Coordinates of C-alpha atoms in Angstrom, one line a residue:
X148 CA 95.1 142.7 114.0
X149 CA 97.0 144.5 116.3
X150 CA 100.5 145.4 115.8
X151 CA 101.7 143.7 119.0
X152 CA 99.8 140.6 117.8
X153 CA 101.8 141.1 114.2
X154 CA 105.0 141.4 115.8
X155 CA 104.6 138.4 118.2
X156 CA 103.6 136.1 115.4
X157 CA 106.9 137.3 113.1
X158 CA 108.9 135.8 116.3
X159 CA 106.9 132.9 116.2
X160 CA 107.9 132.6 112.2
X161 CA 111.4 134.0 113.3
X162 CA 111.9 131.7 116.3
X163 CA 111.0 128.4 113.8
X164 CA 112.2 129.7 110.9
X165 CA 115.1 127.2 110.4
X166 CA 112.9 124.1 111.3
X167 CA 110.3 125.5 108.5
X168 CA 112.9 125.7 106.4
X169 CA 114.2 121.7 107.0
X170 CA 110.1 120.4 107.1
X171 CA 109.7 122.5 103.8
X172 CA 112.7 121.0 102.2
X173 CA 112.3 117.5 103.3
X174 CA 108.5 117.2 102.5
X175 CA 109.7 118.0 99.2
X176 CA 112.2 115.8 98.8
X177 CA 110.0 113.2 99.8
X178 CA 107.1 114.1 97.0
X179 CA 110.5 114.2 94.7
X180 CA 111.5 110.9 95.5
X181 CA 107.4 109.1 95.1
X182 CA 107.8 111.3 91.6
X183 CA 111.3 109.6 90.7
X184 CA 109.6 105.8 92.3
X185 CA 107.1 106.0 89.8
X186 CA 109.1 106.9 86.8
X187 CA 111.6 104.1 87.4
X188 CA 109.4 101.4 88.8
X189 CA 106.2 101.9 87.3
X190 CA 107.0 103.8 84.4
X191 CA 110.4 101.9 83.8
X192 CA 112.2 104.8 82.7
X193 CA 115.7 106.7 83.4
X194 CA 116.2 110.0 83.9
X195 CA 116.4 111.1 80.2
X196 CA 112.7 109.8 79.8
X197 CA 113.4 106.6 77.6
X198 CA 112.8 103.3 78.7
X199 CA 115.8 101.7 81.5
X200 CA 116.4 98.7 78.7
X201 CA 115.1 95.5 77.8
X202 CA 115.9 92.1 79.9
X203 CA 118.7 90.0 78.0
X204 CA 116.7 86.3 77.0
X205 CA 118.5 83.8 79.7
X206 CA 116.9 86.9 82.3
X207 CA 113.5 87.6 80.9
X208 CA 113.5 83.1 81.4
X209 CA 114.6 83.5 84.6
X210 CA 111.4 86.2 85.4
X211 CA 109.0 84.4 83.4
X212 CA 109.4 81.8 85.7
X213 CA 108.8 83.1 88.6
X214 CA 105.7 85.0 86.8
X215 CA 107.1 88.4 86.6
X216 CA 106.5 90.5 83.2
X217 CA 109.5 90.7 81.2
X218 CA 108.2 92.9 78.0
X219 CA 110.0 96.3 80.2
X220 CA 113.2 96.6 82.6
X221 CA 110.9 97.3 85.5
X222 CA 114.2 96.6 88.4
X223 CA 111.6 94.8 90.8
X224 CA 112.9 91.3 91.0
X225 CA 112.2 91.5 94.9
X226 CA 111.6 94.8 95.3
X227 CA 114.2 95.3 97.7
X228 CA 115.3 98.5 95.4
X229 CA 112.4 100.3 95.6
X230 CA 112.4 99.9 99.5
X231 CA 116.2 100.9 99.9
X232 CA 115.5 104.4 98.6
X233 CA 115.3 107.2 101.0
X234 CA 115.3 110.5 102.0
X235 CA 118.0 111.5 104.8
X236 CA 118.3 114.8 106.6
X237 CA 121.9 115.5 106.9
X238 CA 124.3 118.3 108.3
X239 CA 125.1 119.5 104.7
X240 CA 120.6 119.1 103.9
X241 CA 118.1 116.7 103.1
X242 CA 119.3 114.0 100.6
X243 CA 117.3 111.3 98.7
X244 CA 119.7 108.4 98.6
X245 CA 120.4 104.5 98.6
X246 CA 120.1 102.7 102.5
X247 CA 123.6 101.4 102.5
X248 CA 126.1 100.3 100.2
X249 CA 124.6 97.3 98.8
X250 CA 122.0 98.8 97.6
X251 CA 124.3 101.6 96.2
X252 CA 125.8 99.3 94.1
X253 CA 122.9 97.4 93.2
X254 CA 122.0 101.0 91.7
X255 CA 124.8 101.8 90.2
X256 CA 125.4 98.1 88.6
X257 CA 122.0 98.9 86.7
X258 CA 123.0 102.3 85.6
X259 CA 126.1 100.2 84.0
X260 CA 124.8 97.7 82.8
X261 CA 121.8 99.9 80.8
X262 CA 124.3 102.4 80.1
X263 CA 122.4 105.1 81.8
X264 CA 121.3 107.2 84.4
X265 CA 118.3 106.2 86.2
X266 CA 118.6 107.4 89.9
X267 CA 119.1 110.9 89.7
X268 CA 116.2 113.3 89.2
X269 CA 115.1 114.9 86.0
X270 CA 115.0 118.0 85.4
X271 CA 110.9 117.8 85.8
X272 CA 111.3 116.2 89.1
X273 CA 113.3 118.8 90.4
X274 CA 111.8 121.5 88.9
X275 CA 108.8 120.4 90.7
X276 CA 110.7 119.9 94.3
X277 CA 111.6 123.0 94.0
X278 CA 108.2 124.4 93.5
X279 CA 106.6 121.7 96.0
X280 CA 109.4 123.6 98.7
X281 CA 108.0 127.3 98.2
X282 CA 105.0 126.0 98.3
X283 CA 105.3 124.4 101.1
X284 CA 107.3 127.2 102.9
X285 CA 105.0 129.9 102.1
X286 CA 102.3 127.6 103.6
X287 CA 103.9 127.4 107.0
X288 CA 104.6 131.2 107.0
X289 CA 101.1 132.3 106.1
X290 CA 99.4 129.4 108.4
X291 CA 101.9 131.1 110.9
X292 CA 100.9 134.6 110.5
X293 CA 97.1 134.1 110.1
X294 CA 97.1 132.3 113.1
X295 CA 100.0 132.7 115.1
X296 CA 100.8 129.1 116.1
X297 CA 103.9 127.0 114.5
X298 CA 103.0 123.5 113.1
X299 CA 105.6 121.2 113.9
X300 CA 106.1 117.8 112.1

């Protein structure tokens, strides 16, 4: 390659460095949050790995009759949980958070009431965001430089 061709694709990487940087970063939030989705709703644990708790009698009735499982606190009565978790792009970064403030305290009221914390990320999940961002990073930098186009998202 020749070393005009070089230095026009480092402006390319220069000129888009900041949206690489906020793609990279929210791509792996996203892949952080299907990680912490899984754990809590499929898995049915909080973040310190043990089980979210077990469904008091009068509740686990109130499930069996509408044919949900009651053996594990699964917090999927509707679903409407699940759904209400996101990831945000914000001025201060890219956050993964409740919808509103309903669901907020629908999060928190759980967290309470099992007496521990279940929406935050473990250390695993974040572990592997952060590696999931370099990785993703590097990717658009070296997709950038071997070809000399920007992907955008």
């Amino acid at each position: 390659m020749e070393v005009s061709e070089f230095e026009r694709r480092l402006k390319v990487v220069a000129d888009n460095i900041f949206q690489i940087a906020l793609n990279s970063t929210h791509d792996a939030a996203v892949m952080a949050m299907q990680d912490m989705e899984v754990r809590i709703f499929n898995e049915n644990l909080g973040t310190e790995g043990t089980e979210i708790g077990k469904y008091s009698p009068g509740y686990a009735q109130y499930r069996k009759d509408r044919g949900l499982q009651t053996a594990k606190v699964d917090l999927q009565l509707e679903g409407d949980l699940k759904k209400d978790i996101r990831v945000f792009d914000t001025a201060k970064g890219v956050v993964i958070k409740f919808v509103n403030d309903l669901a907020t305290k629908k999060g928190r009221d759980n967290e309470k009431r099992f007496k521990k914390t279940i929406f935050a990320l473990t250390e695993n999940e974040s572990d592997n965001a952060a590696k999931n961002l370099e990785l993703n990073f590097d990717d658009n930098i070296k997709h950038i430089l071997d070809t000399g186009e920007y992907r955008s998202i």
